PDB file of C-alpha atoms in Angstrom:
ATOM      1  CA  MET Z   1       4.270 -28.532  16.552  1.00  0.00           C
ATOM      2  CA  GLN Z   2       7.986 -28.521  15.892  1.00  0.00           C
ATOM      3  CA  LEU Z   3       9.512 -28.978  12.476  1.00  0.00           C
ATOM      4  CA  ASP Z   4      13.164 -29.651  11.751  1.00  0.00           C
ATOM      5  CA  ASP Z   5      13.710 -27.250   8.833  1.00  0.00           C
ATOM      6  CA  ARG Z   6      17.278 -28.336   8.030  1.00  0.00           C
ATOM      7  CA  ALA Z   7      16.033 -30.584   5.213  1.00  0.00           C
ATOM      8  CA  LEU Z   8      13.812 -27.945   3.605  1.00  0.00           C
ATOM      9  CA  PRO Z   9      14.986 -26.247   0.411  1.00  0.00           C
ATOM     10  CA  THR Z  10      16.219 -22.690   0.876  1.00  0.00           C
ATOM     11  CA  PRO Z  11      15.293 -19.962   0.696  1.00  0.00           C
ATOM     12  CA  TYR Z  12      11.878 -20.361   2.271  1.00  0.00           C
ATOM     13  CA  VAL Z  13       9.654 -17.728   3.854  1.00  0.00           C
ATOM     14  CA  ILE Z  14       7.955 -18.123   7.230  1.00  0.00           C
ATOM     15  CA  ASP Z  15       5.466 -15.251   6.822  1.00  0.00           C
ATOM     16  CA  PRO Z  16       4.806 -15.074   3.074  1.00  0.00           C
ATOM     17  CA  ILE Z  17       1.916 -12.629   3.254  1.00  0.00           C
ATOM     18  CA  ALA Z  18       2.702  -8.922   3.580  1.00  0.00           C
ATOM     19  CA  ILE Z  19       0.674  -5.726   3.892  1.00  0.00           C
ATOM     20  CA  VAL Z  20       0.910  -3.598   0.754  1.00  0.00           C
ATOM     21  CA  GLY Z  21       1.488   0.167   1.080  1.00  0.00           C
ATOM     22  CA  ALA Z  22      -0.603   2.228   3.478  1.00  0.00           C
ATOM     23  CA  PRO Z  23      -4.168   1.229   4.349  1.00  0.00           C
ATOM     24  CA  GLY Z  24      -7.110   3.045   2.835  1.00  0.00           C
ATOM     25  CA  GLN Z  25      -9.082   4.547   5.664  1.00  0.00           C
ATOM     26  CA  THR Z  26     -11.636   7.049   6.750  1.00  0.00           C
ATOM     27  CA  GLY Z  27     -11.928   9.012   9.903  1.00  0.00           C
ATOM     28  CA  ASN Z  28     -14.830   8.484  12.265  1.00  0.00           C
ATOM     29  CA  THR Z  29     -17.942   9.912  10.604  1.00  0.00           C
ATOM     30  CA  LYS Z  30     -21.106  11.069  12.311  1.00  0.00           C
ATOM     31  CA  THR Z  31     -22.961  11.930   9.132  1.00  0.00           C
ATOM     32  CA  GLY Z  32     -24.715   8.596   8.608  1.00  0.00           C
ATOM     33  CA  SER Z  33     -24.786   6.672   5.361  1.00  0.00           C
ATOM     34  CA  PRO Z  34     -22.758   6.394   3.137  1.00  0.00           C
ATOM     35  CA  LEU Z  35     -19.198   5.754   4.291  1.00  0.00           C
ATOM     36  CA  THR Z  36     -16.370   6.209   1.750  1.00  0.00           C
ATOM     37  CA  ILE Z  37     -12.996   4.509   2.287  1.00  0.00           C
ATOM     38  CA  SER Z  38      -9.981   5.304   0.119  1.00  0.00           C
ATOM     39  CA  LYS Z  39      -8.071   2.614  -1.784  1.00  0.00           C
ATOM     40  CA  PRO Z  40      -4.828   1.413  -0.135  1.00  0.00           C
ATOM     41  CA  THR Z  41      -1.669   2.897  -1.636  1.00  0.00           C
ATOM     42  CA  GLY Z  42       0.477   0.583  -3.751  1.00  0.00           C
ATOM     43  CA  LEU Z  43      -2.479  -1.673  -4.599  1.00  0.00           C
ATOM     44  CA  ALA Z  44      -1.790  -4.133  -7.439  1.00  0.00           C
ATOM     45  CA  THR Z  45      -3.925  -6.582  -9.389  1.00  0.00           C
ATOM     46  CA  GLY Z  46      -4.211  -9.847  -7.443  1.00  0.00           C
ATOM     47  CA  ASN Z  47      -3.754  -8.318  -3.984  1.00  0.00           C
ATOM     48  CA  LEU Z  48      -6.250  -9.454  -1.364  1.00  0.00           C
ATOM     49  CA  LEU Z  49      -8.322  -6.541  -0.022  1.00  0.00           C
ATOM     50  CA  VAL Z  50      -9.789  -6.843   3.481  1.00  0.00           C
ATOM     51  CA  ALA Z  51     -12.254  -4.143   4.560  1.00  0.00           C
ATOM     52  CA  THR Z  52     -13.470  -3.651   8.108  1.00  0.00           C
ATOM     53  CA  VAL Z  53     -16.398  -1.328   8.767  1.00  0.00           C
ATOM     54  CA  SER Z  54     -17.863  -0.536  12.186  1.00  0.00           C
ATOM     55  CA  LEU Z  55     -21.305   1.005  12.721  1.00  0.00           C
ATOM     56  CA  ARG Z  56     -22.862   2.218  15.936  1.00  0.00           C
ATOM     57  CA  ASP Z  57     -25.992   0.118  15.438  1.00  0.00           C
ATOM     58  CA  ALA Z  58     -25.887  -3.644  15.882  1.00  0.00           C
ATOM     59  CA  THR Z  59     -29.078  -4.060  13.811  1.00  0.00           C
ATOM     60  CA  ALA Z  60     -27.783  -2.280  10.699  1.00  0.00           C
ATOM     61  CA  ALA Z  61     -27.492  -4.106   7.373  1.00  0.00           C
ATOM     62  CA  LEU Z  62     -24.534  -2.876   5.333  1.00  0.00           C
ATOM     63  CA  THR Z  63     -24.498  -2.763   1.526  1.00  0.00           C
ATOM     64  CA  PRO Z  64     -20.955  -3.147   0.146  1.00  0.00           C
ATOM     65  CA  PRO Z  65     -19.720  -2.099  -3.289  1.00  0.00           C
ATOM     66  CA  ALA Z  66     -20.040  -4.719  -6.045  1.00  0.00           C
ATOM     67  CA  GLY Z  67     -17.490  -7.528  -5.949  1.00  0.00           C
ATOM     68  CA  TRP Z  68     -16.961  -7.617  -2.183  1.00  0.00           C
ATOM     69  CA  THR Z  69     -17.733 -10.813  -0.199  1.00  0.00           C
ATOM     70  CA  LEU Z  70     -18.920 -10.709   3.411  1.00  0.00           C
ATOM     71  CA  LEU Z  71     -16.533 -12.746   5.555  1.00  0.00           C
ATOM     72  CA  THR Z  72     -18.268 -12.080   8.870  1.00  0.00           C
ATOM     73  CA  SER Z  73     -20.333  -9.553  10.822  1.00  0.00           C
ATOM     74  CA  ILE Z  74     -20.114  -9.315  14.585  1.00  0.00           C
ATOM     75  CA  ALA Z  75     -22.470  -7.465  16.929  1.00  0.00           C
ATOM     76  CA  THR Z  76     -21.075  -6.399  20.285  1.00  0.00           C
ATOM     77  CA  SER Z  77     -22.790  -7.171  23.537  1.00  0.00           C
ATOM     78  CA  GLY Z  78     -25.409  -4.606  24.355  1.00  0.00           C
ATOM     79  CA  ALA Z  79     -26.324  -4.278  20.649  1.00  0.00           C
ATOM     80  CA  THR Z  80     -24.551  -0.950  20.258  1.00  0.00           C
ATOM     81  CA  THR Z  81     -21.961  -1.689  17.561  1.00  0.00           C
ATOM     82  CA  LYS Z  82     -21.659  -4.015  14.588  1.00  0.00           C
ATOM     83  CA  GLN Z  83     -18.457  -4.760  12.701  1.00  0.00           C
ATOM     84  CA  PHE Z  84     -18.407  -6.116   9.144  1.00  0.00           C
ATOM     85  CA  VAL Z  85     -15.411  -7.746   7.424  1.00  0.00           C
ATOM     86  CA  TYR Z  86     -15.391  -8.026   3.618  1.00  0.00           C
ATOM     87  CA  THR Z  87     -12.819  -9.417   1.188  1.00  0.00           C
ATOM     88  CA  LYS Z  88     -12.112  -8.900  -2.490  1.00  0.00           C
ATOM     89  CA  VAL Z  89      -9.303  -9.764  -4.892  1.00  0.00           C
ATOM     90  CA  ALA Z  90      -8.074  -6.555  -6.559  1.00  0.00           C
ATOM     91  CA  THR Z  91      -8.532  -6.331 -10.312  1.00  0.00           C
ATOM     92  CA  ALA Z  92      -7.169  -3.879 -12.870  1.00  0.00           C
ATOM     93  CA  GLY Z  93      -8.878  -0.505 -12.642  1.00  0.00           C
ATOM     94  CA  GLU Z  94      -9.859  -0.496  -8.962  1.00  0.00           C
ATOM     95  CA  PRO Z  95     -11.559   2.813  -8.025  1.00  0.00           C
ATOM     96  CA  ALA Z  96      -9.841   5.456  -5.893  1.00  0.00           C
ATOM     97  CA  SER Z  97     -12.349   4.772  -3.094  1.00  0.00           C
ATOM     98  CA  TYR Z  98     -15.133   2.392  -2.070  1.00  0.00           C
ATOM     99  CA  THR Z  99     -18.525   3.433  -0.714  1.00  0.00           C
ATOM    100  CA  ARG Z 100     -20.625   1.419   1.702  1.00  0.00           C
ATOM    101  CA  SER Z 101     -24.138   2.329   2.674  1.00  0.00           C
ATOM    102  CA  TRP Z 102     -26.809   1.150   5.058  1.00  0.00           C
ATOM    103  CA  ALA Z 103     -30.560   1.575   5.365  1.00  0.00           C
ATOM    104  CA  ARG Z 104     -31.752   4.926   6.582  1.00  0.00           C
ATOM    105  CA  GLY Z 105     -33.646   4.725   9.822  1.00  0.00           C
ATOM    106  CA  SER Z 106     -31.419   1.979  11.180  1.00  0.00           C
ATOM    107  CA  GLY Z 107     -30.107   4.417  13.755  1.00  0.00           C
ATOM    108  CA  ALA Z 108     -26.504   4.011  12.608  1.00  0.00           C
ATOM    109  CA  THR Z 109     -24.869   7.409  12.467  1.00  0.00           C
ATOM    110  CA  ASP Z 110     -21.339   6.841  13.729  1.00  0.00           C
ATOM    111  CA  SER Z 111     -19.151   4.772  11.415  1.00  0.00           C
ATOM    112  CA  THR Z 112     -15.532   4.082  10.638  1.00  0.00           C
ATOM    113  CA  GLY Z 113     -13.655   1.817   8.254  1.00  0.00           C
ATOM    114  CA  VAL Z 114     -10.305   0.682   6.912  1.00  0.00           C
ATOM    115  CA  ILE Z 115      -9.137  -1.375   3.925  1.00  0.00           C
ATOM    116  CA  LEU Z 116      -5.865  -3.309   3.936  1.00  0.00           C
ATOM    117  CA  ALA Z 117      -4.202  -4.901   0.907  1.00  0.00           C
ATOM    118  CA  TYR Z 118      -2.115  -8.072   1.198  1.00  0.00           C
ATOM    119  CA  SER Z 119       0.317  -9.747  -1.187  1.00  0.00           C
ATOM    120  CA  THR Z 120       2.679 -12.694  -1.110  1.00  0.00           C
ATOM    121  CA  ALA Z 121       6.364 -12.874  -1.863  1.00  0.00           C
ATOM    122  CA  SER Z 122       6.865 -13.970  -5.461  1.00  0.00           C
ATOM    123  CA  ASN Z 123       9.205 -16.815  -4.543  1.00  0.00           C
ATOM    124  CA  VAL Z 124       6.847 -18.533  -2.091  1.00  0.00           C
ATOM    125  CA  SER Z 125       5.758 -21.943  -3.319  1.00  0.00           C
ATOM    126  CA  VAL Z 126       4.038 -23.358  -0.195  1.00  0.00           C
ATOM    127  CA  ILE Z 127       1.928 -21.763   2.545  1.00  0.00           C
ATOM    128  CA  VAL Z 128       1.175 -23.869   5.646  1.00  0.00           C
ATOM    129  CA  VAL Z 129      -2.144 -23.083   7.361  1.00  0.00           C
ATOM    130  CA  ASP Z 130      -3.547 -24.240  10.700  1.00  0.00           C
ATOM    131  CA  ALA Z 131      -7.105 -24.884   9.473  1.00  0.00           C
ATOM    132  CA  ASP Z 132      -8.372 -25.282  13.037  1.00  0.00           C
ATOM    133  CA  LEU Z 133      -7.203 -21.768  13.862  1.00  0.00           C
ATOM    134  CA  TYR Z 134      -7.885 -19.991  10.547  1.00  0.00           C
ATOM    135  CA  GLY Z 135     -10.620 -22.072   8.936  1.00  0.00           C
ATOM    136  CA  VAL Z 136     -11.226 -23.844   5.636  1.00  0.00           C
ATOM    137  CA  THR Z 137     -12.367 -20.607   3.954  1.00  0.00           C
ATOM    138  CA  LEU Z 138      -8.874 -19.125   4.311  1.00  0.00           C
ATOM    139  CA  VAL Z 139      -7.400 -22.108   2.460  1.00  0.00           C
ATOM    140  CA  ARG Z 140      -9.804 -21.493  -0.438  1.00  0.00           C
ATOM    141  CA  ASP Z 141      -9.158 -17.743  -0.393  1.00  0.00           C
ATOM    142  CA  LEU Z 142      -5.390 -18.220  -0.373  1.00  0.00           C
ATOM    143  CA  HIS Z 143      -5.677 -20.275  -3.551  1.00  0.00           C
ATOM    144  CA  THR Z 144      -7.841 -17.578  -5.130  1.00  0.00           C
ATOM    145  CA  VAL Z 145      -5.306 -14.861  -4.351  1.00  0.00           C
ATOM    146  CA  PHE Z 146      -2.161 -16.951  -4.901  1.00  0.00           C
ATOM    147  CA  PRO Z 147      -3.138 -19.587  -7.508  1.00  0.00           C
ATOM    148  CA  THR Z 148       0.440 -20.746  -8.164  1.00  0.00           C
ATOM    149  CA  THR Z 149       1.213 -21.304  -4.478  1.00  0.00           C
ATOM    150  CA  ALA Z 150       0.515 -24.704  -2.910  1.00  0.00           C
ATOM    151  CA  VAL Z 151      -1.381 -24.635   0.391  1.00  0.00           C
ATOM    152  CA  LEU Z 152      -0.752 -27.261   3.079  1.00  0.00           C
ATOM    153  CA  ALA Z 153      -3.573 -27.295   5.637  1.00  0.00           C
ATOM    154  CA  ILE Z 154      -3.232 -29.039   8.990  1.00  0.00           C
ATOM    155  CA  SER Z 155      -6.238 -29.932  11.165  1.00  0.00           C
ATOM    156  CA  LYS Z 156      -7.278 -32.113  14.105  1.00  0.00           C
ATOM    157  CA  SER Z 157     -10.884 -32.255  12.896  1.00  0.00           C
ATOM    158  CA  PRO Z 158     -11.937 -35.160  10.632  1.00  0.00           C
ATOM    159  CA  ALA Z 159     -14.812 -33.001   9.327  1.00  0.00           C
ATOM    160  CA  LYS Z 160     -12.427 -30.186   8.365  1.00  0.00           C
ATOM    161  CA  LEU Z 161     -10.022 -32.652   6.782  1.00  0.00           C
ATOM    162  CA  ALA Z 162     -12.900 -33.974   4.660  1.00  0.00           C
ATOM    163  CA  ARG Z 163     -13.845 -30.412   3.591  1.00  0.00           C
ATOM    164  CA  LEU Z 164     -10.192 -29.659   2.853  1.00  0.00           C
ATOM    165  CA  ALA Z 165      -9.897 -32.824   0.738  1.00  0.00           C
ATOM    166  CA  ARG Z 166     -12.548 -31.354  -1.580  1.00  0.00           C
ATOM    167  CA  LEU Z 167     -10.203 -28.391  -2.132  1.00  0.00           C
ATOM    168  CA  ALA Z 168      -7.490 -30.661  -3.555  1.00  0.00           C
ATOM    169  CA  ARG Z 169      -8.529 -29.569  -7.051  1.00  0.00           C
ATOM    170  CA  LEU Z 170      -7.370 -26.072  -6.044  1.00  0.00           C
ATOM    171  CA  GLY Z 171      -3.908 -27.282  -5.088  1.00  0.00           C
ATOM    172  CA  ALA Z 172      -4.605 -27.632  -1.377  1.00  0.00           C
ATOM    173  CA  THR Z 173      -3.200 -30.581   0.553  1.00  0.00           C
ATOM    174  CA  ALA Z 174      -4.578 -31.533   3.975  1.00  0.00           C
ATOM    175  CA  VAL Z 175      -2.978 -33.618   6.711  1.00  0.00           C
ATOM    176  CA  PRO Z 176      -3.941 -34.346  10.313  1.00  0.00           C
ATOM    177  CA  TRP Z 177      -1.983 -32.776  13.176  1.00  0.00           C
ATOM    178  CA  SER Z 178      -0.916 -36.292  14.165  1.00  0.00           C
ATOM    179  CA  THR Z 179       1.275 -36.528  11.029  1.00  0.00           C
ATOM    180  CA  PRO Z 180       4.922 -36.891  12.100  1.00  0.00           C
ATOM    181  CA  ALA Z 181       7.058 -33.795  11.499  1.00  0.00           C
ATOM    182  CA  ALA Z 182       9.410 -35.718   9.190  1.00  0.00           C
ATOM    183  CA  GLN Z 183       6.462 -36.624   6.924  1.00  0.00           C
ATOM    184  CA  ILE Z 184       5.271 -33.006   6.860  1.00  0.00           C
ATOM    185  CA  ALA Z 185       8.796 -31.873   5.952  1.00  0.00           C
ATOM    186  CA  ALA Z 186       8.885 -34.442   3.119  1.00  0.00           C
ATOM    187  CA  LEU Z 187       5.487 -33.262   1.895  1.00  0.00           C
ATOM    188  CA  ILE Z 188       6.624 -29.630   1.906  1.00  0.00           C
ATOM    189  CA  ARG Z 189       9.747 -30.593  -0.076  1.00  0.00           C
ATOM    190  CA  ARG Z 190       7.546 -32.399  -2.612  1.00  0.00           C
ATOM    191  CA  LEU Z 191       5.187 -29.391  -2.892  1.00  0.00           C
ATOM    192  CA  VAL Z 192       8.146 -27.030  -3.392  1.00  0.00           C
ATOM    193  CA  LYS Z 193       9.341 -29.122  -6.343  1.00  0.00           C
ATOM    194  CA  ARG Z 194       5.975 -28.914  -8.162  1.00  0.00           C
TER     195      ARG Z 194
END
């Protein structure tokens, strides 16, 4: 999709989400459960934390620290490795590290993990999301992390557009990909003025 940005108010940011500081990480461990991952440096209240943990056991069930939400878990072919992705919005008083554990006897001994923290530029008023590529959940999560930022979601799927319409109460706006670029530009201008 092409968008003539000459009519958009300036300044505007193309990539409003940025990694904060250095990631919290752990080296590869062969000691079994638990796995401790340090907090990312520069973490601030409201940052989005994304943790990825890999275990050498595709049947393992991972127990995260309180407050973390499982985004997905993926087992590799051959059932040798399983990767878990969790998210959490940082609050005041985050611990220096986070510990994840799994059931003994699962066979998982090798593990590794990393936590990244993301923030948005303070002057961003609209984020445009391809809901077909990134999903409806991201639209909801963006509002959770950046409640004062409007989210414009674009989708080809009528079912996704219907799900996105239910997120309107969160400040999300959804339009089909068939919307002319001039109309999308006008919508973005209107959202910026909110």
